Short mmCIF file of C-alpha atoms and ligand atoms in Angstrom, two decimals:
data_model
loop_
_atom_site.label_atom_id
_atom_site.label_comp_id
_atom_site.label_asym_id
_atom_site.label_seq_id
_atom_site.Cartn_x
_atom_site.Cartn_y
_atom_site.Cartn_z
CA MET A 997 82.65 -18.26 94.98
CA LEU A 998 78.89 -18.57 95.14
CA THR A 999 78.11 -14.97 96.00
CA GLY A 1000 74.47 -14.11 95.42
CA LYS A 1001 73.47 -17.70 94.67
CA ARG A 1002 70.54 -19.29 96.47
CA ILE A 1003 70.77 -23.01 97.07
CA LEU A 1004 67.85 -25.14 98.13
CA LEU A 1005 69.44 -27.92 100.16
CA ILE A 1006 67.39 -31.09 100.59
CA ILE A 1007 68.72 -33.22 103.43
CA GLY A 1008 67.76 -36.87 103.10
CA GLY A 1009 67.69 -39.47 105.84
CA GLY A 1010 71.05 -41.14 106.06
CA ILE A 1011 73.91 -41.19 108.51
CA ALA A 1012 75.73 -38.77 106.17
CA ALA A 1013 73.09 -36.14 107.03
CA TYR A 1014 75.44 -34.90 109.76
CA LYS A 1015 77.82 -33.78 107.00
CA SER A 1016 75.08 -31.55 105.59
CA LEU A 1017 75.58 -29.27 108.59
CA ASP A 1018 79.17 -28.70 107.53
CA LEU A 1019 77.97 -28.30 103.94
CA ILE A 1020 75.63 -25.49 104.99
CA ARG A 1021 78.49 -23.69 106.76
CA ARG A 1022 80.76 -24.02 103.75
CA LEU A 1023 78.11 -22.92 101.27
CA ARG A 1024 77.42 -19.82 103.32
CA ARG A 1025 81.12 -19.13 103.67
CA ALA A 1026 81.36 -19.30 99.85
CA GLY A 1027 78.70 -16.59 99.69
CA ALA A 1028 75.56 -18.66 99.00
CA ALA A 1029 72.23 -18.36 100.79
CA VAL A 1030 70.88 -21.75 101.85
CA THR A 1031 67.20 -22.66 102.12
CA PRO A 1032 67.11 -25.99 103.95
CA VAL A 1033 64.52 -28.70 103.41
CA LEU A 1034 64.56 -31.65 105.77
CA THR A 1035 62.87 -34.93 104.88
CA ARG A 1036 61.09 -36.81 107.64
CA ALA A 1037 63.91 -39.38 107.68
CA GLY A 1038 66.52 -36.59 107.56
CA ALA A 1039 65.05 -35.19 110.78
CA GLU A 1040 65.92 -38.49 112.47
CA PHE A 1041 69.60 -37.71 111.93
CA VAL A 1042 69.87 -33.91 112.33
CA THR A 1043 67.56 -31.59 114.20
CA PRO A 1044 65.62 -28.81 112.49
CA LEU A 1045 67.04 -26.43 115.08
CA SER A 1046 70.70 -27.08 114.22
CA VAL A 1047 69.94 -26.92 110.48
CA SER A 1048 68.12 -23.61 110.70
CA ALA A 1049 70.68 -22.15 113.12
CA LEU A 1050 73.49 -22.85 110.65
CA ALA A 1051 71.49 -21.81 107.58
CA GLY A 1052 70.19 -18.69 109.26
CA GLU A 1053 66.83 -19.48 107.67
CA LYS A 1054 63.78 -21.48 108.58
CA VAL A 1055 63.68 -25.16 107.72
CA TYR A 1056 60.94 -26.44 105.45
CA ALA A 1057 59.81 -29.94 106.28
CA ASP A 1058 56.13 -30.48 105.73
CA LEU A 1059 54.13 -30.41 102.53
CA TRP A 1060 50.95 -29.81 104.50
CA ASP A 1061 52.14 -26.94 106.65
CA LEU A 1062 49.61 -24.19 105.98
CA THR A 1063 51.84 -21.51 107.47
CA ASP A 1064 54.63 -22.46 105.04
CA GLU A 1065 52.17 -22.55 102.15
CA ALA A 1066 50.86 -19.11 103.07
CA GLU A 1067 54.38 -17.70 103.31
CA MET A 1068 55.78 -19.38 100.21
CA GLY A 1069 53.96 -22.12 98.31
CA HIS A 1070 55.98 -25.25 97.57
CA ILE A 1071 55.94 -24.56 93.83
CA GLN A 1072 57.46 -21.14 94.40
CA LEU A 1073 59.94 -22.59 96.90
CA SER A 1074 61.18 -24.99 94.22
CA ARG A 1075 61.84 -22.16 91.79
CA VAL A 1076 63.48 -19.39 93.80
CA ALA A 1077 66.78 -21.27 93.99
CA ASP A 1078 69.63 -21.13 91.46
CA LEU A 1079 70.44 -24.75 92.27
CA ILE A 1080 68.86 -27.59 94.22
CA VAL A 1081 71.33 -29.80 96.06
CA VAL A 1082 70.24 -33.14 97.53
CA ALA A 1083 72.77 -34.21 100.18
CA PRO A 1084 72.66 -36.91 101.26
CA ALA A 1085 70.67 -38.38 98.38
CA THR A 1086 69.50 -41.71 99.78
CA ALA A 1087 68.54 -44.72 97.65
CA ASP A 1088 64.91 -43.99 98.49
CA LEU A 1089 65.08 -40.33 97.46
CA MET A 1090 66.79 -41.29 94.20
CA ALA A 1091 64.08 -43.88 93.52
CA LYS A 1092 61.36 -41.30 94.14
CA MET A 1093 63.08 -38.80 91.88
CA ALA A 1094 63.53 -41.37 89.11
CA GLN A 1095 59.87 -42.34 89.30
CA GLY A 1096 58.63 -38.77 89.55
CA ARG A 1097 56.81 -39.38 92.81
CA ALA A 1098 55.61 -36.47 94.93
CA ASP A 1099 54.49 -37.76 98.30
CA ASP A 1100 56.35 -35.39 100.60
CA LEU A 1101 57.78 -31.90 100.45
CA ALA A 1102 61.25 -32.88 99.13
CA SER A 1103 59.99 -35.11 96.31
CA THR A 1104 57.29 -32.59 95.39
CA LEU A 1105 59.84 -29.78 95.15
CA LEU A 1106 62.08 -31.94 92.99
CA LEU A 1107 59.22 -32.73 90.63
CA ALA A 1108 57.92 -29.18 90.48
CA THR A 1109 61.24 -27.55 89.70
CA ASP A 1110 62.95 -26.46 86.51
CA THR A 1111 66.09 -25.50 88.45
CA PRO A 1112 69.29 -27.55 87.95
CA VAL A 1113 69.61 -30.37 90.47
CA LEU A 1114 72.82 -31.83 91.92
CA ILE A 1115 72.67 -34.97 94.05
CA ALA A 1116 75.33 -36.32 96.42
CA PRO A 1117 74.38 -39.98 96.86
CA ALA A 1118 75.14 -41.75 100.15
CA MET A 1119 74.14 -45.27 101.02
CA ASN A 1120 75.37 -48.75 101.85
CA VAL A 1121 77.65 -50.31 99.19
CA ARG A 1122 75.16 -53.03 98.24
CA MET A 1123 72.33 -50.54 97.96
CA TRP A 1124 74.47 -48.40 95.67
CA GLN A 1125 75.49 -51.36 93.53
CA HIS A 1126 71.98 -52.81 93.33
CA PRO A 1127 70.70 -52.81 89.74
CA ALA A 1128 67.62 -50.85 90.88
CA THR A 1129 69.75 -47.97 92.18
CA GLN A 1130 71.99 -48.05 89.11
CA ARG A 1131 68.87 -47.99 86.90
CA ASN A 1132 67.54 -45.01 88.84
CA LEU A 1133 70.90 -43.29 88.55
CA ALA A 1134 70.92 -43.77 84.76
CA THR A 1135 67.35 -42.40 84.57
CA LEU A 1136 68.26 -39.37 86.67
CA ARG A 1137 71.34 -38.64 84.59
CA GLY A 1138 69.24 -38.94 81.45
CA ASP A 1139 66.90 -36.36 83.02
CA GLY A 1140 69.85 -33.97 83.38
CA VAL A 1141 70.39 -34.45 87.13
CA ARG A 1142 74.04 -33.93 88.05
CA THR A 1143 75.82 -36.14 90.52
CA VAL A 1144 78.83 -35.80 92.77
CA GLY A 1145 80.16 -38.99 94.32
CA PRO A 1146 79.65 -41.31 96.01
CA GLU A 1147 83.20 -41.95 97.16
CA VAL A 1148 84.85 -45.24 97.95
CA GLY A 1149 85.73 -45.82 101.59
CA ASP A 1150 84.80 -47.26 104.96
CA MET A 1151 81.11 -47.02 105.63
CA ALA A 1152 79.32 -46.39 108.90
CA CYS A 1153 77.82 -49.89 108.54
CA GLY A 1154 81.31 -51.43 108.62
CA GLU A 1155 81.50 -52.29 104.92
CA TYR A 1156 83.95 -50.90 102.39
CA GLY A 1157 83.27 -49.68 98.87
CA PRO A 1158 81.44 -46.96 96.94
CA GLY A 1159 78.64 -45.31 98.91
CA ARG A 1160 80.20 -42.62 101.10
CA MET A 1161 78.89 -39.13 100.55
CA THR A 1162 81.45 -36.79 99.00
CA GLU A 1163 83.05 -34.52 101.60
CA PRO A 1164 81.29 -31.14 101.94
CA ALA A 1165 84.38 -29.21 100.75
CA ASP A 1166 84.40 -31.24 97.52
CA ILE A 1167 80.65 -30.80 97.04
CA VAL A 1168 81.18 -27.04 97.26
CA THR A 1169 84.01 -27.29 94.69
CA ALA A 1170 81.68 -29.21 92.35
CA ILE A 1171 78.92 -26.62 92.81
CA GLU A 1172 81.34 -23.75 92.16
CA ALA A 1173 82.74 -25.41 89.05
CA GLN A 1174 79.27 -25.99 87.66
CA SER A 1175 77.86 -22.60 88.50
CA GLU A 1176 80.72 -20.58 87.09
CA GLY A 1177 79.29 -21.07 83.64
CA GLY A 1178 82.51 -21.92 81.78
CA PRO A 1179 82.61 -22.80 78.07
CA LEU A 1180 81.42 -26.36 78.76
CA ALA A 1181 78.63 -25.39 81.18
CA GLY A 1182 75.66 -27.69 80.74
CA ARG A 1183 77.76 -30.28 78.86
CA HIS A 1184 78.40 -33.81 79.99
CA VAL A 1185 81.96 -34.99 79.35
CA LEU A 1186 82.91 -38.65 79.74
CA VAL A 1187 86.60 -39.40 80.32
CA THR A 1188 88.28 -42.81 80.59
CA SER A 1189 91.63 -42.92 82.32
CA GLY A 1190 94.30 -45.13 83.83
CA PRO A 1191 95.23 -48.71 82.99
CA THR A 1192 93.04 -51.77 83.23
CA HIS A 1193 94.12 -54.83 85.16
CA GLU A 1194 93.27 -58.22 83.71
CA PRO A 1195 93.58 -61.03 86.26
CA ILE A 1196 95.74 -64.07 85.53
CA ASP A 1197 94.93 -65.56 88.91
CA PRO A 1198 93.92 -63.98 92.25
CA VAL A 1199 97.39 -62.49 92.79
CA ARG A 1200 98.66 -61.69 89.27
CA TYR A 1201 97.43 -59.53 86.45
CA ILE A 1202 98.46 -58.08 83.12
CA ALA A 1203 98.24 -54.35 82.59
CA ASN A 1204 99.39 -51.46 80.46
CA ARG A 1205 101.74 -48.85 81.85
CA SER A 1206 99.66 -45.80 82.73
CA SER A 1207 99.64 -43.45 85.70
CA GLY A 1208 96.31 -41.90 84.71
CA ALA A 1209 97.93 -38.44 84.88
CA GLN A 1210 96.81 -37.26 81.43
CA GLY A 1211 93.22 -38.49 81.82
CA THR A 1212 93.01 -36.95 85.29
CA ALA A 1213 94.28 -33.59 84.00
CA ILE A 1214 91.70 -33.69 81.18
CA ALA A 1215 88.85 -34.46 83.60
CA ARG A 1216 89.94 -31.58 85.84
CA ALA A 1217 90.17 -29.17 82.89
CA ALA A 1218 86.69 -30.21 81.71
CA LEU A 1219 85.32 -29.67 85.23
CA HIS A 1220 86.91 -26.23 85.41
CA ALA A 1221 85.34 -25.42 82.04
CA GLY A 1222 81.98 -26.01 83.72
CA ALA A 1223 81.18 -29.51 82.44
CA ARG A 1224 79.64 -32.32 84.40
CA VAL A 1225 82.34 -34.97 84.21
CA SER A 1226 81.95 -38.74 84.41
CA PHE A 1227 85.40 -40.14 85.09
CA VAL A 1228 85.74 -43.87 84.48
CA THR A 1229 89.12 -44.91 85.79
CA GLY A 1230 91.10 -48.10 86.10
CA PRO A 1231 93.59 -48.56 88.97
CA ALA A 1232 95.61 -45.36 88.39
CA SER A 1233 98.43 -44.11 90.57
CA VAL A 1234 97.30 -40.47 90.66
CA PRO A 1235 94.10 -39.67 92.60
CA PRO A 1236 91.00 -38.61 90.65
CA PRO A 1237 90.18 -34.89 90.60
CA GLU A 1238 87.77 -33.59 93.21
CA GLY A 1239 84.30 -32.75 92.02
CA VAL A 1240 84.02 -35.23 89.14
CA ASP A 1241 81.78 -38.25 89.18
CA VAL A 1242 84.29 -41.09 89.71
CA ILE A 1243 83.46 -44.61 88.53
CA ARG A 1244 86.24 -47.01 89.50
CA VAL A 1245 86.79 -50.17 87.50
CA GLU A 1246 89.48 -52.76 87.19
CA THR A 1247 89.11 -54.66 83.93
CA ALA A 1248 88.41 -53.59 80.34
CA ARG A 1249 85.03 -55.29 80.43
CA GLN A 1250 84.05 -53.38 83.58
CA MET A 1251 85.27 -50.17 81.93
CA ARG A 1252 83.08 -50.86 78.92
CA GLU A 1253 80.01 -51.41 81.15
CA ALA A 1254 80.68 -48.21 83.10
CA VAL A 1255 81.20 -46.18 79.92
CA LEU A 1256 77.99 -47.42 78.32
CA ALA A 1257 76.09 -46.74 81.56
CA ALA A 1258 77.39 -43.15 81.61
CA LEU A 1259 76.00 -42.36 78.14
CA PRO A 1260 74.55 -40.10 76.85
CA ALA A 1261 77.40 -37.60 76.87
CA ASP A 1262 78.24 -34.60 74.71
CA VAL A 1263 81.91 -35.49 74.55
CA GLY A 1264 83.80 -38.76 75.08
CA ILE A 1265 87.54 -38.64 75.73
CA PHE A 1266 89.20 -42.04 75.86
CA ALA A 1267 92.53 -41.56 77.60
CA ALA A 1268 92.61 -44.98 79.28
CA ALA A 1269 95.36 -47.42 78.41
CA VAL A 1270 93.03 -50.38 78.04
CA ALA A 1271 94.63 -53.82 77.98
CA ASP A 1272 93.95 -55.28 74.55
CA TRP A 1273 93.87 -58.80 75.88
CA ARG A 1274 92.68 -60.63 78.97
CA MET A 1275 93.19 -64.20 80.03
CA ALA A 1276 90.79 -66.50 78.19
CA SER A 1277 90.09 -68.20 81.52
CA PRO A 1278 91.80 -66.70 84.57
CA SER A 1279 92.54 -69.17 87.32
CA ASP A 1280 90.46 -68.79 90.46
CA ARG A 1281 93.34 -70.25 92.48
CA LYS A 1282 96.91 -69.05 92.67
CA MET A 1283 98.95 -70.75 89.94
CA LYS A 1284 101.85 -72.67 91.49
CA LYS A 1285 105.29 -73.33 90.09
CA THR A 1286 105.47 -76.88 88.86
CA GLY A 1287 109.02 -78.17 88.56
CA GLY A 1288 110.26 -77.21 85.10
CA SER A 1289 107.06 -76.76 83.10
CA LEU A 1290 106.13 -73.16 82.34
CA PRO A 1291 102.51 -71.99 82.36
CA VAL A 1292 100.91 -71.30 79.00
CA LEU A 1293 98.73 -68.19 79.06
CA GLU A 1294 95.90 -68.15 76.58
CA PHE A 1295 94.57 -64.70 75.71
CA ALA A 1296 91.15 -63.45 74.60
CA GLU A 1297 90.60 -60.07 72.98
CA ASN A 1298 89.02 -57.33 75.07
CA PRO A 1299 86.18 -55.19 73.71
CA ASP A 1300 87.37 -52.01 72.00
CA ILE A 1301 85.47 -49.40 74.00
CA LEU A 1302 86.43 -46.42 71.82
CA ALA A 1303 85.38 -48.19 68.62
CA GLU A 1304 82.11 -49.33 70.15
CA VAL A 1305 81.17 -45.89 71.46
CA SER A 1306 82.12 -44.29 68.14
CA ARG A 1307 79.46 -46.41 66.46
CA HIS A 1308 76.93 -46.38 69.29
CA ALA A 1309 73.37 -45.08 68.86
CA GLN A 1310 74.09 -42.66 71.71
CA ARG A 1311 77.45 -41.61 70.26
CA PRO A 1312 78.68 -38.35 71.81
CA ALA A 1313 78.81 -35.43 69.36
CA LEU A 1314 82.59 -35.45 69.70
CA VAL A 1315 84.64 -38.59 70.34
CA VAL A 1316 88.35 -38.23 71.08
CA GLY A 1317 90.72 -41.17 71.25
CA PHE A 1318 94.40 -41.46 72.13
CA ALA A 1319 97.11 -43.34 70.34
CA ALA A 1320 100.20 -44.27 72.24
CA GLU A 1321 102.74 -45.30 69.62
CA THR A 1322 106.42 -46.11 69.59
CA HIS A 1323 107.07 -45.52 65.87
CA ASP A 1324 105.47 -43.90 62.77
CA VAL A 1325 103.26 -42.06 65.26
CA ALA A 1326 101.17 -39.89 62.92
CA ASP A 1327 100.63 -42.64 60.32
CA HIS A 1328 99.49 -45.15 62.90
CA ALA A 1329 97.27 -42.54 64.54
CA ARG A 1330 95.59 -41.59 61.26
CA ALA A 1331 94.87 -45.23 60.52
CA LYS A 1332 93.58 -45.69 64.08
CA ARG A 1333 91.21 -42.73 63.71
CA GLU A 1334 89.67 -44.31 60.61
CA ARG A 1335 89.54 -47.77 62.09
CA LYS A 1336 87.95 -46.76 65.37
CA GLY A 1337 85.54 -44.23 63.88
CA CYS A 1338 86.35 -41.44 66.33
CA ASP A 1339 86.54 -37.73 65.42
CA TRP A 1340 89.94 -36.84 66.79
CA ILE A 1341 93.02 -38.74 67.91
CA LEU A 1342 95.64 -37.32 70.22
CA ALA A 1343 98.75 -39.26 69.31
CA ASN A 1344 101.86 -39.42 71.40
CA ASP A 1345 105.24 -41.01 71.09
CA VAL A 1346 105.82 -43.25 74.08
CA SER A 1347 109.02 -44.85 72.83
CA ASP A 1348 111.84 -45.30 75.33
CA GLY A 1349 113.67 -42.11 76.15
CA THR A 1350 110.71 -39.74 75.63
CA GLY A 1351 109.93 -39.91 79.37
CA ILE A 1352 106.23 -39.45 78.58
CA MET A 1353 104.89 -42.67 80.06
CA GLY A 1354 104.54 -41.95 83.78
CA GLY A 1355 106.13 -38.50 83.35
CA THR A 1356 104.66 -35.06 83.85
CA GLU A 1357 104.95 -33.87 80.23
CA ASN A 1358 103.38 -34.85 76.98
CA ALA A 1359 104.05 -34.07 73.31
CA VAL A 1360 101.06 -34.82 71.14
CA THR A 1361 99.87 -34.59 67.57
CA LEU A 1362 96.20 -33.83 67.09
CA ILE A 1363 94.74 -35.77 64.18
CA THR A 1364 91.38 -34.61 62.83
CA ALA A 1365 89.54 -35.20 59.56
CA ASP A 1366 91.29 -32.09 58.24
CA GLY A 1367 94.86 -33.07 58.98
CA SER A 1368 97.33 -33.09 61.80
CA GLU A 1369 98.79 -30.54 64.15
CA ASP A 1370 101.88 -30.95 66.33
CA TRP A 1371 101.51 -29.46 69.79
CA PRO A 1372 104.65 -28.35 71.60
CA ARG A 1373 105.87 -30.54 74.45
CA ALA A 1374 104.23 -29.25 77.62
CA GLY A 1375 102.97 -30.31 81.05
CA LYS A 1376 100.03 -32.71 80.99
CA GLU A 1377 97.83 -30.01 82.59
CA THR A 1378 98.66 -27.64 79.71
CA VAL A 1379 97.92 -30.31 77.11
CA ALA A 1380 94.61 -30.98 78.89
CA ALA A 1381 93.64 -27.29 78.96
CA ARG A 1382 94.46 -26.96 75.28
CA LEU A 1383 92.38 -30.00 74.39
CA ILE A 1384 89.40 -28.74 76.41
CA ASP A 1385 89.67 -25.30 74.72
CA ARG A 1386 89.62 -27.00 71.32
CA ILE A 1387 86.65 -29.12 72.31
CA ALA A 1388 84.70 -26.11 73.60
CA ALA A 1389 85.43 -24.24 70.36
CA ALA A 1390 84.36 -27.23 68.23
CA LEU A 1391 81.11 -27.67 70.16
CA SER A 1392 80.21 -23.98 70.06
CA GLY A 1393 80.94 -23.91 66.33
CA GLY A 1394 78.71 -26.95 65.94
CA THR A 1395 81.51 -28.82 64.23
CA SER A 1396 83.64 -31.78 65.17
CA GLU A 1397 86.13 -30.77 62.41
N1 CTP Q 11 90.87 -48.24 73.56
C1 CTP Q 11 89.65 -48.66 74.04
N2 CTP Q 11 89.41 -49.98 74.25
C2 CTP Q 11 90.38 -50.90 73.98
C3 CTP Q 11 91.63 -50.49 73.48
C4 CTP Q 11 91.85 -49.14 73.29
O1 CTP Q 11 88.77 -47.80 74.29
N3 CTP Q 11 90.13 -52.17 74.20
C5 CTP Q 11 91.08 -46.80 73.29
C6 CTP Q 11 92.13 -46.14 74.12
O2 CTP Q 11 91.57 -45.57 75.30
C7 CTP Q 11 92.67 -45.08 73.20
C8 CTP Q 11 92.53 -45.72 71.84
O3 CTP Q 11 91.54 -46.73 71.98
O4 CTP Q 11 91.88 -43.92 73.19
C9 CTP Q 11 93.75 -46.30 71.24
O5 CTP Q 11 94.35 -47.18 72.11
P1 CTP Q 11 95.65 -47.99 71.68
O6 CTP Q 11 95.96 -48.96 72.76
O7 CTP Q 11 96.73 -47.06 71.23
O8 CTP Q 11 95.11 -48.71 70.39
P2 CTP Q 11 94.88 -50.22 70.08
O9 CTP Q 11 93.43 -50.46 69.87
O10 CTP Q 11 95.56 -51.04 71.09
O11 CTP Q 11 95.60 -50.36 68.67
P3 CTP Q 11 97.04 -50.99 68.34
O12 CTP Q 11 97.08 -52.33 68.97
O13 CTP Q 11 97.04 -51.03 66.84
O14 CTP Q 11 98.07 -50.03 68.84
#
């Protein structure tokens, strides 16, 4: 619930602006008061009248409106809120925010504020993927701006990919999770999850077995503990949790790029089952059977993302790796912890018959610098909650054990 919270909602100019009307309704239903700000472009998509009718408050739109300034100056307007939400956050608004420009009411409010800001980006796929937008995104994250979405899907422009604004219900969930002030409030947690797929040719790939269930449960637990969560996932079979910032990738090299782009983070949890090898040179055409002779696949080693982040200049304060082993679990995991340079390893036995791979339960051993601890077999959600509790305790004690 958001009872007693005041949210300043900045509505940017994109087709997704129509969803902001539903967002206002849902925020109010959750108990929040909404002060709406409409950009000039936003007013091309939704009318000030419908926005103010739903918000039950006047709409602010013009930096130079003397009546508004007399009632409540723009500096004051930017500070009365508990949270500023920008939805939809267009490519242009993000660029202005990243540059610190203040040439209209919305950008001026965003520059003048010391209130937490959450943006829900929405734009065409190419605009989202453009290096300029990704640069702006990295700058904004570095400035402490939180993000929700965008989601992957069909776009109004007929294209498909990341760029859709997160649904209003999920934006409200993200706001609630962040404003509840759990033990990880104000922390940024980076989670990798799922398998990676390494193409052999356009129709075949090699992969590790992974449903993504454990990584997804960890991301959800971190979100519920109040963290901002960047969730870098390969092609998993379970859907990502609502309210986290989802970055979808396919290969190990894409996962590495996405992880490095998401830094800095307070905590990195590497639950992905990354393929250790890729094809040295995948075929760009489907490989055909040739009577009798078998194809020879030549492998190249993939980057070790966990090891790289553990030694990175922007290394999170706490780095947690996983070790999926089929024998001598604790010994291998201890060696892996040393080799990769991470703080903790959650080791699990995935040998045949344990039912862990793809199952709903997990039995792990936590390996730290101080020793090891066997956790009882439990549901993956329980293991996730326990891990997040341990992480919150370690961060608040200022120790990574
Ligand atoms: N990992 C990673 N990048 C890789 C391989 C693994 O980030 N290229 C991470 C995994 O997400 C996991 C940890 O490293 O947190 C251990 O993964 P695992 O596959 O068990 O280890 P390997 O490096 O493959 O070691 P080994 O081959 O000795 O089992």
